[in-house]
XYZ file of C-alpha atoms in Angstrom:
384
model
C 10.799 -9.193 25.979
C 9.218 -5.724 25.860
C 5.923 -5.461 27.709
C 3.069 -4.010 25.703
C -0.053 -2.513 27.237
C -3.316 -2.114 25.360
C -4.489 1.502 25.653
C -8.061 2.146 24.542
C -8.916 5.647 23.459
C -12.463 6.654 22.606
C -12.986 8.859 19.562
C -14.394 11.554 21.884
C -10.872 11.937 23.301
C -9.009 11.999 19.989
C -7.053 15.262 19.921
C -4.015 16.702 18.253
C -1.930 15.427 21.164
C -2.953 11.842 20.377
C -1.978 12.312 16.743
C 1.369 13.783 17.819
C 1.932 10.799 20.093
C 1.231 8.370 17.269
C 3.305 10.322 14.750
C 6.262 10.481 17.151
C 6.706 6.695 17.190
C 9.899 6.152 15.227
C 10.946 2.616 16.206
C 9.374 0.600 13.405
C 8.028 -1.592 12.107
C 4.742 0.226 12.648
C 1.567 -1.813 12.141
C -1.618 0.058 11.210
C -4.975 -1.714 11.001
C -8.259 -0.007 10.132
C -11.658 -1.637 9.809
C -15.342 -0.672 9.798
C -17.237 -2.004 12.827
C -20.822 -2.107 14.076
C -22.552 -0.813 17.182
C -25.349 -3.349 17.378
C -26.034 -7.057 17.506
C -26.025 -9.193 15.388
C -23.853 -7.227 12.925
C -21.093 -6.733 15.494
C -20.578 -10.487 15.825
C -18.646 -10.437 12.538
C -16.268 -7.673 13.676
C -13.742 -9.768 15.656
C -13.738 -12.392 12.889
C -12.875 -9.763 10.290
C -10.273 -8.328 12.668
C -8.503 -11.697 12.917
C -8.402 -11.943 9.127
C -6.824 -8.495 8.889
C -4.243 -9.484 11.502
C -3.327 -12.397 9.255
C -2.697 -9.889 6.453
C -0.412 -7.920 8.777
C 1.416 -11.136 9.590
C 1.923 -11.983 5.916
C 3.355 -8.519 5.248
C 5.673 -8.747 8.281
C 7.033 -12.115 7.230
C 8.292 -10.606 3.964
C 10.983 -8.712 5.878
C 11.078 -9.580 9.592
C 11.951 -12.778 11.505
C 9.068 -14.921 12.740
C 9.911 -14.299 16.427
C 9.812 -10.519 15.982
C 6.560 -10.708 14.039
C 4.989 -12.866 16.736
C 5.923 -10.385 19.469
C 4.487 -7.470 17.497
C 1.233 -9.316 16.814
C 0.721 -10.628 20.355
C -1.377 -7.644 21.573
C -3.437 -7.779 18.362
C -4.308 -11.419 19.116
C -5.172 -10.504 22.724
C -7.520 -7.760 21.541
C -9.271 -10.210 19.202
C -10.217 -12.290 22.280
C -11.525 -9.337 24.352
C -15.301 -9.731 24.210
C -15.962 -6.602 26.297
C -14.050 -4.469 23.811
C -16.014 -5.779 20.825
C -19.343 -5.316 22.626
C -18.733 -1.540 22.737
C -17.721 -0.931 19.128
C -18.691 2.175 17.192
C -18.605 2.484 13.380
C -14.866 2.202 12.903
C -11.671 0.991 14.528
C -7.951 1.771 14.315
C -5.389 -0.489 15.981
C -1.763 0.653 15.959
C 1.198 -1.393 17.131
C 4.999 -0.991 17.190
C 7.798 -2.280 19.431
C 6.743 -1.283 22.969
C 3.579 0.504 21.794
C -0.040 -0.485 21.224
C -3.191 1.621 20.966
C -6.792 0.903 19.955
C -9.022 3.780 18.814
C -12.753 3.648 18.178
C -14.333 5.875 15.529
C -17.858 7.269 15.375
C -18.032 6.877 11.596
C -16.869 4.149 9.195
C -13.265 3.890 8.043
C -11.969 2.058 4.996
C -10.534 -1.383 5.640
C -6.742 -1.227 5.437
C -3.575 -2.811 6.855
C -0.130 -1.225 6.476
C 3.342 -2.230 7.684
C 5.785 0.667 7.332
C 8.433 2.734 9.124
C 5.711 5.009 10.508
C 2.018 4.659 11.294
C -0.608 5.260 8.636
C -2.394 8.256 10.176
C -4.600 9.607 7.388
C -7.847 8.194 8.897
C -6.917 9.725 12.272
C -6.140 13.039 10.622
C -9.481 12.864 8.850
C -11.226 13.272 12.190
C -8.937 16.024 13.395
C -8.715 17.980 10.156
C -12.138 17.780 8.557
C -14.376 20.761 8.967
C -17.553 18.838 9.804
C -16.725 17.915 13.429
C -18.249 19.889 16.285
C -19.205 19.822 19.948
C -22.716 20.324 21.292
C -23.134 21.598 24.850
C -26.534 20.565 26.207
C -27.087 23.049 29.031
C -29.719 23.107 31.765
C -29.592 24.465 35.286
C -29.483 21.021 36.833
C -26.994 19.394 34.498
C -24.969 19.539 31.320
C -24.007 17.008 28.677
C -21.383 17.330 25.979
C -21.510 15.608 22.605
C -19.078 15.277 19.725
C -20.605 14.940 16.301
C -20.256 15.169 12.574
C -22.741 15.145 9.721
C -23.496 11.441 10.279
C -23.432 10.791 14.019
C -23.453 12.283 17.499
C -21.889 10.605 20.541
C -21.821 11.697 24.172
C -18.491 12.623 25.751
C -17.570 11.358 29.206
C -17.044 14.562 31.169
C -14.105 15.175 33.441
C -14.908 15.865 37.103
C -13.728 19.430 36.577
C -16.998 20.213 34.779
C -19.690 21.250 37.302
C -22.728 19.018 37.029
C -25.402 21.360 38.387
C -25.858 24.932 39.487
C -25.567 23.747 43.091
C -22.020 22.521 42.493
C -21.038 26.172 42.070
C -23.358 27.729 44.658
C -23.225 25.035 47.328
C -26.960 25.411 47.852
C -29.648 22.780 47.727
C -31.679 22.928 44.532
C -35.401 23.529 45.082
C -37.851 20.990 43.806
C -39.781 21.997 40.760
C -40.208 21.299 37.092
C -37.162 19.346 35.999
C -35.010 19.701 32.936
C -34.085 23.021 31.441
C -37.164 24.494 33.110
C -35.800 24.040 36.644
C -36.637 27.378 38.330
C -34.002 29.695 39.673
C -35.081 30.989 43.030
C -36.139 34.404 41.785
C -36.082 33.823 38.051
C -33.709 35.395 35.576
C -35.713 38.493 35.033
C -33.815 41.258 36.756
C -30.117 42.006 36.850
C -28.393 41.881 40.178
C -30.664 39.319 41.827
C -29.129 36.431 43.726
C -30.611 34.050 41.180
C -28.890 35.941 38.358
C -25.593 35.812 40.216
C -25.951 32.070 40.773
C -26.655 31.496 37.091
C -23.677 33.626 36.094
C -21.346 31.714 38.411
C -22.617 28.383 37.123
C -22.386 29.322 33.450
C -18.887 30.791 33.917
C -17.715 27.615 35.646
C -19.153 25.456 32.859
C -17.659 27.733 30.229
C -14.166 27.625 31.769
C -14.180 23.848 32.160
C -15.444 23.143 28.635
C -12.931 25.575 27.127
C -9.980 24.127 29.046
C -10.748 20.430 28.728
C -12.581 20.154 25.396
C -12.732 23.186 23.092
C -9.101 24.277 23.261
C -7.564 20.768 22.933
C -9.813 19.883 19.980
C -10.274 23.263 18.202
C -13.877 22.229 17.517
C -16.755 24.698 17.202
C -19.097 24.595 20.194
C -22.852 24.706 19.640
C -25.016 25.606 22.621
C -28.307 23.753 23.044
C -30.442 25.443 25.698
C -33.582 27.474 26.303
C -33.480 30.945 24.676
C -33.066 32.782 28.008
C -30.113 30.576 28.915
C -28.537 31.252 25.515
C -28.471 34.979 26.158
C -26.926 34.675 29.617
C -24.366 32.026 28.641
C -23.176 34.027 25.625
C -22.854 37.106 27.853
C -20.471 35.414 30.280
C -18.671 33.019 27.917
C -14.977 33.495 27.151
C -14.905 30.546 24.746
C -13.785 31.691 21.271
C -15.064 28.405 19.804
C -18.691 29.136 20.821
C -20.694 29.761 17.646
C -23.433 32.326 17.289
C -26.992 31.125 17.135
C -27.087 27.547 18.315
C -30.063 25.375 19.250
C -32.647 27.365 21.199
C -34.734 24.452 22.421
C -34.893 22.559 25.680
C -32.218 19.941 24.862
C -33.833 17.379 27.140
C -36.861 17.330 24.848
C -34.708 16.130 21.921
C -33.515 12.648 21.052
C -29.846 12.236 20.149
C -30.748 12.056 16.461
C -32.888 15.192 16.680
C -30.041 16.969 18.452
C -27.640 15.920 15.666
C -30.065 17.166 13.005
C -30.395 20.571 14.683
C -26.630 20.795 15.168
C -25.886 19.979 11.538
C -28.311 22.697 10.439
C -26.044 25.117 12.334
C -22.733 23.638 11.142
C -23.398 22.740 7.491
C -23.491 26.278 6.016
C -20.207 27.142 7.754
C -18.690 23.823 6.692
C -19.559 24.227 3.025
C -18.523 27.890 2.994
C -15.113 26.992 4.419
C -14.514 24.304 1.793
C -15.550 26.636 -1.037
C -13.246 29.362 0.295
C -10.286 26.976 0.528
C -10.865 25.646 -2.990
C -11.203 29.163 -4.354
C -7.945 30.195 -2.695
C -6.230 27.167 -4.239
C -7.486 27.979 -7.753
C -6.179 31.533 -7.415
C -2.834 30.306 -6.070
C -2.497 27.756 -8.884
C -3.094 30.478 -11.471
C -0.320 32.577 -9.842
C 2.084 29.644 -9.666
C 1.858 29.436 -5.858
C -0.204 26.274 -5.750
C -0.336 22.829 -7.366
C -2.315 19.610 -7.531
C 0.556 17.492 -8.932
C 1.932 15.153 -6.283
C 5.592 15.434 -7.378
C 5.462 19.251 -7.248
C 3.642 19.277 -3.924
C 6.149 16.811 -2.437
C 9.082 19.088 -3.335
C 7.279 22.103 -1.903
C 6.380 20.212 1.282
C 10.008 19.226 1.930
C 10.995 22.882 1.535
C 8.318 23.959 4.022
C 6.449 25.963 1.402
C 3.010 24.325 1.748
C 0.623 26.484 3.750
C -2.567 24.451 3.156
C -2.957 20.938 1.805
C -6.340 19.474 0.913
C -6.438 15.680 0.565
C -9.371 13.695 -0.800
C -10.868 11.301 1.740
C -10.677 7.705 0.584
C -8.014 8.356 -2.076
C -4.704 6.493 -1.799
C -1.534 6.851 -3.846
C 0.786 4.014 -2.862
C 4.515 4.619 -2.843
C 7.526 5.936 -0.975
C 8.210 9.579 -0.166
C 11.764 10.704 0.595
C 11.217 13.353 3.272
C 14.719 14.749 2.693
C 14.513 15.361 -1.049
C 10.800 15.190 -1.863
C 11.436 12.413 -4.373
C 8.502 10.048 -4.826
C 8.515 6.422 -5.935
C 5.305 4.594 -6.770
C 4.932 1.024 -5.493
C 2.347 -1.508 -4.354
C 0.748 -0.761 -0.979
C 1.082 -4.352 0.254
C 4.889 -4.295 -0.016
C 7.009 -3.602 3.100
C 7.933 0.046 3.800
C 5.240 1.286 1.409
C 2.477 3.595 2.594
C -0.011 6.026 1.134
C 2.005 9.019 -0.092
C -0.945 11.322 0.548
C -0.753 10.262 4.187
C 3.010 10.847 4.282
C 2.601 14.260 2.678
C -0.035 15.228 5.229
C 2.264 14.257 8.076
C 5.169 16.191 6.550
C 3.108 19.340 5.940
C 1.834 19.224 9.524
C 5.389 18.920 10.888
C 6.382 21.916 8.773
C 3.624 24.040 10.310
C 1.123 23.784 7.465
C -2.587 23.013 7.664
C -3.953 19.727 6.327
C -7.625 19.104 5.587
C -9.058 15.772 4.468
C -12.162 16.580 2.429
C -14.948 14.385 1.000
C -14.964 13.957 -2.778
C -18.642 14.883 -2.996
C -17.933 18.300 -1.475
C -14.706 19.341 -3.242
C -13.387 18.123 -6.599
C -9.708 17.124 -6.421
C -8.957 15.227 -9.671
C -5.473 14.201 -8.524
C -6.450 13.562 -4.910
C -4.766 16.652 -3.460
C -4.406 20.419 -3.788
C -1.748 22.574 -2.135
C -1.527 26.303 -1.607
C 2.019 27.564 -1.024
C 3.339 30.193 1.324
C 5.478 31.611 -1.470
């Protein structure tokens, strides 16, 4: 019997590499389970109960095609997770649990996901892609001289990221000197202030900020492609932007002592920075699609988009969040066949199209219906 290990991955670590890992699983059947969850008691007491009910739905779908012994082996880690009280005590707003022969992964989400179970030849990855390919995700770097914190957020929530040891915690981790006592927080004094160039204090600050910048770029910004918003005192903004080599660092930022802000206040300030860029990007993409459609180099008809995707012609695909079109997509010919989602080997064709376009080097964005109107659930702009 193949041994399966439960691997728990926090949403703060969800990157393109995780999606590639999931998408590379080819030894079906692949079991995908998504459910909304709750952070707090008593609402979270219902989460494992609902999870068990969804596992029963997976079991019913499996039994339509696979022997009972094989189904039992596939569901064993799902049943074990249902009994893990520690796991359920640390839920966020959403959960994805993915299982296949020899593979099992549980992913927490910082915003709700639609309840769904799918048994197919590949994993249902649209909710995962939603996090990686929506334009509303961002990082916030809370920077002071005696410590930094990193957050990942969207328009609804903001959660702290567990930092790797490669990120220096304080200025003294880069200078090796003992920090003087003084006013804490972002107001911790540098020995001679930051007033004049060339002072030892200035050099210490530069070394510290460069070290932070390098570590955040390497371990967080580059793997995620997320914009980075700096939250710091105004004088620290100027110096950090001067030394930063991070192309994901946005102009402006939050010029307030971050330690004076609650997590919700920090999210509100961050969204004020992100929202105009987010909406502008969506409007630009939709405008480009309308122009392409008028020229015959774009479409919002699923059959046409499927043929173009198989040929590698789709440059950008927008998919409406929450929309599902059940059926089968032939990735060799682009032929589509509508069917019921609960049947074996049937998935959401929008999800399958997104995966195909990504493999062909295109860009996929899952967009909220209230921000962009997609009457047919998708819109594609072609390369030619």
